[in-house]
Amino acid sequence: MSEVLATLACAGITGAPIPKGPDLAENSTKSTSKSRKFLRGPLLYLILAPLIVLLGWSLLSGGNTREVPTEQGLELLADGKAKQAEIVDGDQRVNLTLTKADKKAGSDEVYFYYVSQRGEDVVNAVNEAKLADGFTDKVPQPNPFWSLLGFLLPLLLIGLLIWWMLSSMQGGGRGVMQFGKSKAKLVSKETPQVTFADVAGADEAVEELHEIKDFLQDATRFQAVGARIPKGVLLYGPPGTGKTLLARAVAGEAGVPFYSISGSDFVEMFVGVGASRVRDLFKEAKANAPAIIFVDEIDAVGQRRGQGMGGGHDEREQTLNQLLVEMDGFDPKTNVIMIAATNRPDMLDPALLRPGRFDRQVGVDAPDMAGRLKILQVHAKGKPLAKSVDLEIVARKTPGFSGADLANVLNEAALLTARSNAQLIDNRALDEAIDRGIAGPQRRTRVMKDQEKLITAYHEGGHALVAAAMNNADPVTKITILPRGRALGYTMVIPLEDKYSITRNELQDQLAYALGGRVAEELVFHDPTTGAGNDIEKATSTARKMVTEYGMSATVGPIKLGQAQPGAFMGEFGQNRDYSEGVAVAVDTEVRALLEQAHNEAYEVLENNRDILDNLARELLEKETLDHLQIAEIFTHVQKLAPRPVWLSHDDRPVSNRPPIEVPTVVRTDASLEEAAEDAVTADETTAEAVDSVESSKPGPDTDETR
């Protein structure tokens, strides 16, 4: 008995808990979904079709009639066992009705076939049998029903096939006659709820959407002062900044029906389907008003009309026209609010952006220092962080990161911790996660030759040394010659605080240290490599923007050259070049002059600090990765570049000697930023020894150069 129980226990029979509560509901839901998939799938039809054909054939052919050999049939006639006969011409068949059931045939109704040569014998046998009920001859006539069925059956089968294909294309079990029905999903209470407390780093957007929630819950406070709620709110910004998350938060906070749909769900292969779905969506929302409609990626259907070769896509424009009508119809009392999200607001039609449709347009940008800290705190919930981890330092190391990027950093750090079988997420895992987010995973299998490694060390050292010698450049925080992603090595230059504008001198410093790697190769090896290709590309782009967009050229002047045309086809054929060839020559000359000046400045810095460059390359070859403390020690005696002369936009505009006013004490914020920077440096110094022990496994990200 014990052996039997042991066997059953191994098989998972005894000791298996009976599902209760949510588990039972989940199992029943899974079984229900499986049964629905089976009923909607083609397997059911493949099983039923042969059964239906066999059933119909048996009904048509008769259930009790049995076929006998020709010889036996003639014997039945000769022995007088038949009482009625029917001779069917054409089929050459004889149907016999017997006086009693035959033992061999097992039935009282039999039939047999004969060949045409035996036809006379069969007729004579029937005549000689003197049947009690007589006999008859039957000449088959074509049945119009069967003829029509033979013609219609193939058409019916083809129609069923087309119907099944169209139903499958619709997805989600939607019927073939429901093309025009809306595909919007209604957010229910069972949906995982996201609230405004889960959104960080977008305080302005939360404030705007919070007002909409308050209006839907209590409109009297707004109506008392004659205010009306915006009919539409457009959320725009770079990818990953939290636009869809904000909409989910509104759905969790609103307490009203929330319909969610993607912009691409409106457009189908059939003309008029998109407009019909818009009508159906707004009809359903109006029936359940007050309600919120959220359209994600609205640029898929809301692009500017009349664009493209041939005037654009008629189906998309029909859908947009219907959307415009529904958002600004004749009914002013419609309490339906529309929220839309897009990454490309410049592509949208002006009629869609005007007041009365999207009254409020909220930009959701990448978070600042405080916003990044809040986002990290939100995503750090439930993750075991080491006591030495300071999320403020992580936020300071990730300027320009979006909310999705920061969430990915913490997730990557957790994955790396689990990979190493550790229990706590430490600073090393976070640094590696940041490096992965910027430059990709480390390529440990790529083995470089000593000469190529030496060139890479001088290249990265040239970047770092020139950046350190500039007067307006950001500090160098990490240098590595370990391959990562497509880079053989990289230098990380990160600002200590968020910047929203850049001066001309800062841009010139960026040009100089971008070319520092190329200049180091020329200075040391007298033979540059292809590794500086990405550096030259970035420097050229920055210099051209300085001339054509920022007005930082005295020759060209403060003029915006070139007009961008959003959504243009055929690449350069869609660009509007609004300047002459002479101006183009002047632009090229100014760009070349800026790059030559940066090249000369980088050469001067490396020439004056050649000993430091050699020492830096030696340290990189030995340690492969240097942090900001080691870099600061090496650059202690760096000879700075002399300040540039004051730039004049024109010779007739002399330099003013009058300084700017001082920032009032009550509005100063730099003091707190400096204190935070000092705290960050102190915290980094406490972890310097741990960083030194894992240098070779901790390459750093680079925002300036990919080699």
XYZ file of C-alpha atoms in Angstrom:
707
model
C 0.000 0.000 0.000
C 2.816 2.365 0.869
C 4.413 1.698 -2.503
C 1.162 2.597 -4.255
C 0.848 5.827 -2.279
C 4.440 6.698 -3.027
C 3.856 6.128 -6.731
C 0.738 8.299 -6.691
C 2.561 11.025 -4.795
C 5.356 11.058 -7.386
C 2.777 11.345 -10.108
C 1.312 14.404 -8.394
C -2.043 12.788 -7.456
C -1.906 12.543 -3.687
C -1.009 15.664 -1.837
C -2.058 17.945 -4.700
C -3.994 20.883 -3.269
C -7.464 21.485 -4.563
C -7.600 24.918 -6.165
C -9.766 27.324 -4.260
C -10.845 30.907 -4.659
C -8.814 32.848 -7.276
C -6.972 29.705 -8.401
C -10.241 27.981 -9.211
C -11.495 31.060 -11.031
C -8.253 31.309 -12.946
C -8.461 27.661 -13.975
C -12.055 28.050 -15.058
C -11.141 31.172 -17.038
C -8.320 29.316 -18.782
C -10.603 26.375 -19.625
C -13.271 28.768 -20.910
C -10.768 30.579 -23.126
C -9.491 27.255 -24.475
C -13.023 26.125 -25.286
C -13.735 29.426 -27.051
C -10.573 29.108 -29.094
C -11.588 25.562 -30.059
C -15.114 26.637 -31.060
C -13.811 29.580 -33.107
C -10.965 27.704 -34.729
C -10.998 25.744 -37.997
C -10.445 22.383 -36.248
C -14.114 22.137 -35.287
C -15.204 22.636 -38.901
C -12.730 20.040 -40.140
C -14.256 17.508 -37.748
C -17.905 18.352 -38.411
C -17.695 18.541 -42.209
C -16.982 14.810 -42.856
C -19.635 13.811 -40.314
C -22.265 15.957 -42.013
C -21.315 14.585 -45.444
C -21.553 10.974 -44.254
C -24.922 11.616 -42.593
C -26.338 13.223 -45.698
C -25.071 10.430 -47.897
C -26.663 7.802 -45.694
C -30.000 9.634 -45.773
C -29.916 10.006 -49.518
C -28.823 6.478 -50.223
C -31.354 4.769 -47.903
C -30.621 2.858 -44.789
C -32.205 -0.674 -45.379
C -31.353 -1.302 -49.023
C -28.537 -3.820 -49.591
C -26.573 -4.609 -52.721
C -26.381 -8.280 -53.870
C -24.413 -9.882 -56.713
C -26.059 -10.105 -60.105
C -26.212 -13.895 -59.934
C -27.971 -13.831 -56.570
C -30.435 -11.263 -57.830
C -31.370 -13.430 -60.820
C -31.749 -16.401 -58.488
C -34.166 -14.438 -56.299
C -36.243 -13.704 -59.392
C -36.141 -17.311 -60.584
C -37.108 -18.720 -57.133
C -40.110 -16.401 -56.885
C -38.849 -14.670 -53.776
C -39.459 -11.190 -55.206
C -42.803 -9.512 -55.284
C -41.877 -6.289 -57.047
C -39.126 -5.155 -59.370
C -37.940 -1.826 -60.700
C -35.602 -1.679 -63.686
C -33.619 1.576 -63.796
C -32.343 2.412 -67.251
C -29.114 4.301 -67.519
C -27.930 3.145 -64.099
C -28.450 -0.488 -65.246
C -29.792 -1.391 -61.881
C -32.666 -3.556 -60.663
C -34.374 -2.818 -57.339
C -36.194 -5.807 -55.823
C -38.739 -5.925 -53.038
C -38.750 -9.435 -51.500
C -41.655 -11.272 -49.943
C -39.539 -11.792 -46.834
C -36.099 -10.832 -45.740
C -33.327 -12.798 -47.339
C -30.832 -14.459 -44.974
C -27.812 -13.713 -47.170
C -28.762 -10.120 -47.851
C -30.213 -9.441 -44.403
C -32.914 -7.143 -45.805
C -36.217 -7.302 -47.718
C -35.050 -4.629 -50.198
C -32.073 -5.443 -52.402
C -30.635 -4.277 -55.677
C -28.098 -5.463 -58.201
C -26.347 -4.096 -61.273
C -25.966 -5.601 -64.725
C -24.043 -4.841 -67.864
C -25.721 -3.841 -71.093
C -24.989 -7.221 -72.746
C -27.001 -8.946 -70.002
C -29.938 -6.607 -70.294
C -32.085 -9.017 -72.329
C -31.566 -11.828 -69.803
C -32.566 -9.541 -66.944
C -35.754 -8.453 -68.716
C -36.678 -12.057 -69.477
C -36.064 -13.053 -65.848
C -38.337 -10.265 -64.626
C -41.055 -11.256 -67.114
C -40.869 -14.939 -66.192
C -40.964 -14.248 -62.447
C -44.631 -13.157 -62.632
C -44.231 -10.796 -59.693
C -47.190 -10.345 -57.366
C -46.928 -6.544 -57.375
C -45.647 -6.318 -60.901
C -42.656 -4.489 -62.249
C -41.927 -1.104 -63.722
C -39.314 0.530 -65.868
C -37.713 3.776 -64.765
C -35.876 6.203 -66.995
C -33.915 8.695 -64.764
C -34.695 12.327 -65.440
C -32.278 15.103 -64.425
C -33.378 16.577 -61.097
C -33.290 20.390 -61.241
C -32.654 20.587 -57.504
C -29.541 18.430 -57.646
C -28.341 20.226 -60.751
C -28.704 23.576 -59.005
C -27.045 22.205 -55.881
C -24.086 20.969 -57.902
C -23.686 24.481 -59.291
C -24.194 26.362 -56.008
C -22.223 24.075 -53.721
C -18.766 25.166 -54.977
C -19.814 28.815 -54.718
C -21.093 28.204 -51.188
C -17.837 26.564 -50.163
C -15.796 29.448 -51.627
C -18.006 31.951 -49.791
C -17.566 30.099 -46.506
C -13.797 30.096 -47.034
C -13.745 33.859 -47.676
C -15.938 34.469 -44.627
C -13.614 32.424 -42.431
C -10.538 34.274 -43.748
C -12.090 37.687 -43.156
C -13.198 36.699 -39.667
C -9.691 35.522 -38.864
C -8.214 38.818 -40.121
C -10.390 40.751 -37.711
C -9.009 38.954 -34.707
C -10.470 38.683 -31.282
C -13.402 36.638 -32.540
C -15.011 39.622 -34.286
C -17.597 38.730 -36.874
C -17.303 39.445 -40.544
C -20.144 41.918 -40.391
C -18.546 43.903 -37.571
C -15.808 45.739 -39.468
C -17.151 49.090 -38.461
C -17.362 48.295 -34.757
C -14.921 49.998 -32.437
C -11.943 48.031 -31.134
C -11.549 50.198 -28.035
C -10.941 48.394 -24.753
C -12.977 49.434 -21.766
C -10.814 49.642 -18.653
C -12.640 47.757 -15.936
C -12.113 47.363 -12.206
C -10.328 44.060 -12.810
C -7.595 45.885 -14.758
C -4.426 46.567 -12.723
C -4.901 50.056 -11.353
C -2.312 52.791 -11.793
C -2.757 56.048 -9.897
C -1.070 59.435 -9.913
C 1.052 58.231 -6.990
C 2.776 55.820 -9.393
C 3.749 58.663 -11.753
C 6.919 60.610 -11.004
C 8.980 63.182 -12.845
C 6.004 64.733 -14.691
C 4.431 67.026 -12.120
C 3.042 69.526 -14.635
C 1.300 66.842 -16.670
C -0.125 65.240 -13.520
C -1.486 68.623 -12.425
C -3.232 69.170 -15.769
C -4.775 65.708 -15.801
C -5.723 65.935 -12.137
C -7.932 68.879 -13.039
C -9.794 66.728 -15.553
C -10.374 64.073 -12.918
C -11.759 66.700 -10.527
C -14.110 68.010 -13.215
C -15.493 64.554 -13.951
C -16.094 63.908 -10.258
C -17.508 67.334 -9.383
C -18.257 69.703 -12.239
C -20.252 72.241 -10.210
C -17.136 73.961 -8.860
C -15.994 74.735 -12.400
C -19.407 75.547 -13.802
C -20.004 78.072 -11.019
C -17.374 80.379 -12.506
C -18.405 79.683 -16.100
C -15.506 77.336 -16.874
C -15.704 74.350 -19.160
C -13.346 71.438 -19.184
C -11.097 70.991 -22.218
C -12.525 68.609 -24.774
C -9.136 67.151 -25.535
C -5.693 66.856 -23.965
C -2.671 66.076 -26.132
C 0.350 64.502 -24.445
C 3.492 64.843 -26.539
C 7.137 64.194 -25.900
C 10.018 61.812 -26.581
C 9.494 58.052 -26.280
C 9.620 56.597 -22.804
C 8.711 59.748 -20.881
C 5.473 58.314 -19.464
C 2.628 59.474 -21.737
C 0.797 56.142 -21.759
C 1.475 55.754 -18.030
C -0.233 59.094 -17.407
C -3.282 57.943 -19.344
C -3.402 54.720 -17.306
C -3.198 56.816 -14.153
C -6.163 58.891 -15.308
C -8.075 55.666 -15.929
C -7.280 54.491 -12.414
C -8.243 57.805 -10.822
C -11.203 58.880 -12.908
C -13.932 56.556 -11.732
C -15.660 56.896 -15.133
C -15.670 54.651 -18.216
C -12.233 54.780 -19.855
C -11.901 53.629 -23.472
C -8.395 52.882 -24.734
C -7.521 52.396 -28.400
C -4.483 52.709 -30.644
C -4.439 55.051 -33.620
C -3.619 52.197 -35.991
C -6.790 50.308 -34.945
C -8.941 52.757 -36.891
C -7.419 52.047 -40.288
C -8.216 48.772 -42.075
C -7.927 47.444 -45.580
C -11.546 48.386 -46.325
C -12.560 51.914 -47.240
C -14.766 53.649 -44.689
C -14.033 51.264 -41.825
C -11.974 53.815 -39.873
C -14.676 56.483 -39.980
C -17.285 53.926 -38.955
C -15.187 52.854 -35.985
C -14.776 56.475 -34.878
C -18.553 56.943 -34.978
C -19.138 53.731 -33.059
C -16.536 54.651 -30.426
C -17.986 58.082 -29.749
C -21.529 56.696 -29.793
C -20.619 54.201 -27.089
C -18.749 56.832 -25.062
C -21.657 59.298 -25.282
C -24.065 56.607 -24.111
C -21.912 56.116 -20.984
C -21.015 59.797 -20.439
C -19.151 61.164 -18.624
C -16.359 59.119 -20.185
C -12.736 59.383 -21.296
C -11.337 58.211 -24.630
C -7.602 57.599 -24.871
C -5.989 57.295 -28.316
C -2.370 56.178 -28.211
C -0.075 57.112 -31.102
C -2.654 59.397 -32.671
C -0.195 60.415 -35.398
C -1.076 57.140 -37.186
C -4.476 58.611 -38.077
C -4.078 62.331 -37.397
C -1.298 63.214 -39.831
C -1.507 66.418 -41.820
C -3.950 66.044 -44.720
C -2.854 66.375 -48.326
C 0.667 65.108 -47.743
C 2.531 62.556 -49.722
C 2.671 61.750 -53.386
C -0.811 61.813 -54.846
C -2.423 63.708 -51.982
C -2.277 61.168 -49.189
C -4.255 58.135 -48.100
C -8.003 58.540 -48.596
C -8.952 56.050 -45.891
C -6.782 57.763 -43.290
C -8.111 61.191 -44.248
C -11.707 59.957 -44.012
C -10.973 58.686 -40.531
C -9.395 62.004 -39.530
C -12.345 63.966 -40.922
C -14.776 61.880 -38.886
C -12.620 62.333 -35.792
C -12.670 66.108 -36.271
C -16.450 66.088 -36.605
C -16.969 63.947 -33.503
C -14.661 66.075 -31.354
C -16.357 69.322 -32.347
C -19.938 68.413 -33.145
C -23.196 70.305 -32.775
C -23.873 68.948 -29.284
C -22.114 71.244 -26.766
C -23.288 69.215 -23.764
C -21.396 66.071 -24.690
C -19.361 65.160 -21.645
C -16.713 63.078 -23.408
C -13.048 63.995 -22.920
C -10.408 62.759 -25.308
C -6.780 62.192 -24.310
C -4.206 61.475 -27.015
C -0.488 60.711 -26.984
C 2.105 61.096 -29.715
C 5.845 61.344 -30.209
C 5.486 63.579 -33.263
C 3.184 66.550 -32.646
C 4.617 68.365 -35.672
C 3.042 65.728 -37.927
C -0.522 66.354 -36.743
C -3.109 68.255 -38.747
C -3.635 71.892 -37.635
C -7.397 71.354 -37.479
C -6.822 68.692 -34.847
C -4.690 70.961 -32.665
C -6.924 74.017 -32.586
C -8.835 75.057 -29.434
C -12.141 73.248 -29.211
C -10.590 69.933 -30.070
C -7.291 69.602 -28.283
C -7.617 72.638 -26.061
C -4.697 71.680 -23.881
C -1.339 70.403 -25.104
C 0.958 69.090 -22.409
C 4.622 68.396 -23.098
C 6.110 65.423 -21.286
C 9.882 65.809 -21.437
C 12.753 63.879 -19.959
C 12.845 64.391 -16.188
C 15.292 66.655 -14.409
C 17.501 65.695 -11.469
C 14.666 65.744 -8.925
C 12.331 63.943 -11.303
C 14.880 61.194 -11.979
C 15.307 60.684 -8.236
C 11.537 60.295 -7.756
C 11.305 57.856 -10.681
C 14.154 55.783 -9.260
C 12.435 55.712 -5.879
C 9.189 54.494 -7.471
C 10.863 51.693 -9.436
C 13.134 50.756 -6.517
C 10.134 49.599 -4.469
C 10.347 45.863 -3.910
C 14.033 45.674 -4.914
C 16.622 44.850 -2.223
C 19.176 47.672 -2.382
C 22.441 47.630 -0.472
C 22.926 50.229 2.252
C 25.732 51.868 0.272
C 23.407 52.599 -2.679
C 22.406 56.258 -2.989
C 19.717 56.787 -5.599
C 20.554 60.488 -5.744
C 24.020 59.626 -7.071
C 22.419 57.301 -9.629
C 20.105 60.124 -10.698
C 23.096 62.449 -11.058
C 24.895 59.904 -13.263
C 21.944 59.572 -15.656
C 21.262 62.992 -17.239
C 18.954 62.845 -20.225
C 17.510 59.459 -19.225
C 13.768 59.036 -19.649
C 11.496 57.258 -17.198
C 11.662 54.075 -19.256
C 15.464 54.271 -19.301
C 15.610 54.613 -15.511
C 13.225 51.706 -15.022
C 15.423 49.654 -17.326
C 18.542 50.605 -15.323
C 17.079 49.236 -12.100
C 15.754 46.156 -13.858
C 19.133 45.461 -15.469
C 20.825 45.898 -12.102
C 18.426 43.371 -10.580
C 19.104 40.919 -13.421
C 22.864 41.304 -13.016
C 22.526 40.719 -9.281
C 20.507 37.562 -9.852
C 23.012 36.409 -12.474
C 25.851 36.641 -9.929
C 23.740 34.824 -7.281
C 23.872 37.865 -5.007
C 21.084 38.978 -2.668
C 21.455 42.769 -2.710
C 21.739 45.255 -5.573
C 24.978 47.188 -5.052
C 26.722 50.110 -6.752
C 28.681 47.865 -9.101
C 25.474 46.392 -10.531
C 23.970 49.863 -10.931
C 27.088 51.195 -12.685
C 27.112 48.250 -15.037
C 23.385 48.753 -15.716
C 23.973 52.428 -16.579
C 26.812 51.452 -18.899
C 24.570 48.904 -20.584
C 21.842 51.472 -21.067
C 24.215 53.907 -22.782
C 26.625 51.731 -24.746
C 25.263 48.190 -24.601
C 26.659 45.041 -22.967
C 30.366 44.480 -22.652
C 31.998 42.408 -25.387
C 34.286 40.169 -23.375
C 35.063 37.865 -26.282
C 36.609 40.627 -28.404
C 40.387 40.357 -27.960
C 42.415 43.252 -29.404
C 46.073 43.147 -30.338
C 48.535 45.147 -28.258
C 49.051 47.759 -30.974
C 45.321 48.314 -31.424
C 44.832 48.488 -27.662
C 47.618 51.093 -27.478
C 45.953 53.191 -30.194
C 42.632 52.960 -28.343
C 44.294 54.069 -25.081
C 45.807 57.152 -26.721
C 42.529 57.864 -28.537
C 40.417 57.838 -25.378
C 43.172 59.644 -23.474
C 43.104 62.405 -26.107
C 39.359 62.873 -25.576
C 39.674 63.014 -21.808
C 42.742 65.265 -21.713
C 41.296 67.845 -24.119
C 38.008 67.865 -22.170
C 39.908 68.418 -18.916
C 41.942 71.281 -20.415
C 38.901 73.177 -21.693
C 37.502 76.029 -19.625
C 33.801 75.353 -20.175
C 33.616 71.578 -20.618
C 31.857 69.155 -18.275
C 34.029 66.993 -15.997
C 35.355 63.623 -17.176
C 33.917 60.902 -14.949
C 35.090 57.645 -16.551
C 37.463 56.346 -19.227
C 37.638 52.774 -20.465
C 39.274 50.845 -23.286
C 37.073 47.771 -22.809
C 34.859 47.097 -25.849
C 31.153 47.636 -25.303
C 28.516 47.555 -28.041
C 30.041 48.963 -31.219
C 32.711 50.899 -29.336
C 36.286 49.797 -28.734
C 36.462 52.268 -25.862
C 34.807 55.458 -24.705
C 35.033 58.487 -22.485
C 32.146 59.642 -20.321
C 31.695 63.397 -19.876
C 28.645 64.156 -17.724
C 27.460 67.522 -16.383
C 27.058 67.852 -12.635
C 23.654 69.490 -13.056
C 20.866 69.730 -15.623
C 21.371 72.200 -18.467
C 18.688 73.601 -20.728
C 20.865 75.892 -22.864
C 24.479 75.788 -24.063
C 26.787 78.726 -24.722
C 28.967 79.185 -27.783
C 32.144 78.530 -25.804
C 30.687 75.284 -24.456
C 29.860 74.141 -27.978
C 33.377 74.982 -29.118
C 34.748 72.953 -26.207
C 32.583 70.033 -27.328
C 34.043 70.306 -30.818
C 37.561 70.346 -29.399
C 37.315 67.263 -27.200
C 35.287 65.400 -29.855
C 38.332 65.753 -32.130
C 40.776 65.032 -29.305
C 40.983 61.333 -30.124
C 41.793 61.966 -33.791
C 44.411 64.569 -32.875
C 46.068 62.174 -30.383
C 46.388 59.558 -33.117
C 47.966 62.117 -35.449
C 50.320 63.422 -32.756
C 51.546 60.052 -31.478
C 51.299 57.612 -34.394
C 51.255 60.016 -37.370
C 48.701 57.667 -38.946
C 45.010 58.225 -38.007
C 42.555 55.321 -37.913
C 38.885 54.912 -38.789
C 37.986 54.999 -35.107
C 37.343 58.744 -35.220
C 34.562 58.465 -37.803
C 31.769 58.859 -35.271
C 33.603 61.746 -33.571
C 33.929 63.651 -36.848
C 30.264 63.032 -37.643
C 29.117 64.468 -34.309
C 31.485 67.433 -34.518
C 30.380 68.276 -38.060
C 26.713 68.109 -37.079
C 27.284 70.390 -34.083
C 29.276 72.911 -36.130
C 26.643 73.019 -38.878
C 23.881 73.643 -36.348
C 25.942 76.480 -34.868
C 26.003 78.150 -38.289
C 22.558 77.344 -39.719
C 20.333 77.154 -36.601
C 21.948 78.937 -33.663
C 23.246 82.025 -35.510
C 26.761 81.674 -34.051
C 28.613 82.734 -37.179
C 29.559 86.374 -37.811
C 29.781 85.758 -41.562
C 26.375 84.112 -42.026
C 24.637 86.006 -39.248
C 21.649 85.114 -37.034
C 19.654 83.452 -39.788
C 17.794 80.134 -39.733
C 18.763 78.339 -42.928
C 16.677 75.447 -44.266
C 13.026 74.683 -43.590
C 12.065 71.242 -42.373
C 9.017 69.696 -43.974
C 7.491 67.050 -41.720
C 6.286 63.906 -43.379
C 7.969 64.531 -46.711
C 8.618 61.605 -48.995
C 11.717 60.784 -50.942
C 14.238 62.076 -48.383
C 16.093 65.133 -49.669
C 13.515 65.754 -52.383
C 11.129 66.841 -49.655
C 13.498 69.350 -48.028
C 12.994 73.040 -48.659
C 16.342 74.712 -49.293
C 15.630 78.403 -48.930
C 19.131 79.769 -49.505
C 21.350 80.280 -52.550
C 24.496 78.468 -53.612
C 26.605 81.382 -52.447
C 25.181 81.107 -48.940
C 25.788 77.341 -49.041
C 29.455 77.990 -49.843
C 29.644 80.444 -46.927
C 28.060 77.883 -44.589
C 30.547 75.209 -45.620
C 33.402 77.664 -45.117
C 32.229 78.599 -41.611
C 31.731 74.956 -40.627
C 35.239 74.153 -41.845
C 36.637 77.148 -39.901
C 34.977 76.011 -36.642
C 36.298 72.467 -37.041
C 39.796 73.718 -37.912
C 39.814 75.934 -34.824
C 38.737 72.977 -32.655
C 41.417 70.815 -34.287
C 44.117 73.388 -33.530
C 42.953 73.821 -29.938
C 43.013 70.068 -29.337
C 46.497 69.855 -30.887
C 47.756 72.675 -28.646
C 46.391 71.028 -25.497
C 47.874 67.601 -26.301
C 51.215 69.108 -27.325
C 51.496 71.056 -24.064
C 50.423 68.054 -21.951
C 52.170 65.216 -23.784
C 53.632 63.740 -20.590
C 50.203 63.569 -18.980
C 48.831 61.931 -22.139
C 51.501 59.225 -22.013
C 50.875 58.653 -18.315
C 47.110 58.412 -18.920
C 47.597 55.875 -21.729
C 49.871 53.813 -19.473
C 47.276 53.761 -16.699
C 44.536 52.768 -19.154
C 46.609 49.863 -20.471
C 47.230 48.623 -16.944
C 43.803 49.172 -15.363
C 41.559 49.352 -18.501
C 39.002 51.493 -16.632
C 39.547 54.708 -14.674
C 36.973 56.407 -12.457
C 36.704 60.137 -11.718
C 38.998 59.995 -8.661
C 41.826 58.330 -10.584
C 41.319 60.720 -13.496
C 41.446 63.738 -11.194
C 44.747 62.517 -9.741
C 46.301 62.116 -13.199
C 45.025 65.531 -14.365
C 46.329 67.438 -11.338
C 48.899 69.400 -13.325
C 47.019 69.799 -16.611
C 47.828 73.034 -18.424
C 44.521 74.673 -19.324
C 43.829 76.220 -22.712
C 43.980 79.985 -22.769
C 40.531 81.642 -22.765
C 39.207 82.508 -26.187
C 38.743 86.159 -27.146
C 35.268 87.616 -26.857
C 33.182 86.706 -29.882
C 31.610 89.612 -31.743
C 28.657 89.089 -34.050
C 29.860 92.180 -36.003
C 32.791 94.575 -35.866
C 30.445 97.534 -35.461
C 29.064 96.069 -32.215
C 31.700 96.675 -29.567
C 32.010 94.708 -26.345
C 30.043 96.165 -23.465
C 31.966 96.457 -20.193
C 28.825 96.609 -18.087
C 28.346 93.325 -16.168
C 24.990 91.624 -15.510
C 23.116 92.011 -12.263
C 23.510 89.569 -9.438
C 20.849 86.947 -8.818
C 18.738 87.965 -5.815
C 19.413 85.892 -2.737
C 15.773 84.874 -2.302
C 15.657 83.121 -5.688
C 19.108 81.502 -5.704
C 19.263 77.748 -6.265
C 22.938 77.206 -7.082
C 23.924 76.878 -3.427
C 21.776 73.809 -2.892
C 23.067 72.299 -6.129
C 26.664 72.824 -5.059
C 26.003 71.194 -1.697
C 24.390 68.224 -3.429
C 27.378 67.924 -5.756
C 29.756 67.926 -2.761
C 27.698 65.217 -1.079
C 27.811 63.126 -4.269
C 31.612 63.426 -4.463
C 31.934 62.426 -0.814
C 29.739 59.387 -1.340
C 31.761 58.379 -4.387
C 34.997 58.610 -2.393
C 33.662 56.170 0.182
C 33.149 53.546 -2.541
C 36.402 54.212 -4.428
C 38.191 51.152 -3.052
C 35.367 48.828 -4.105
C 35.373 50.402 -7.542
C 39.125 49.918 -7.909
C 38.830 46.216 -7.164
C 36.414 45.619 -10.027
C 37.728 48.063 -12.623
C 38.257 45.459 -15.283
C 34.650 44.296 -15.109
C 33.093 47.775 -14.990
C 33.459 49.706 -18.254
C 31.754 53.042 -18.327
C 29.218 54.587 -20.693
C 30.108 57.390 -23.104
C 27.863 60.144 -24.215
C 30.429 61.805 -26.418
C 32.317 59.282 -28.451
C 31.787 55.848 -29.866
C 34.829 54.349 -31.424
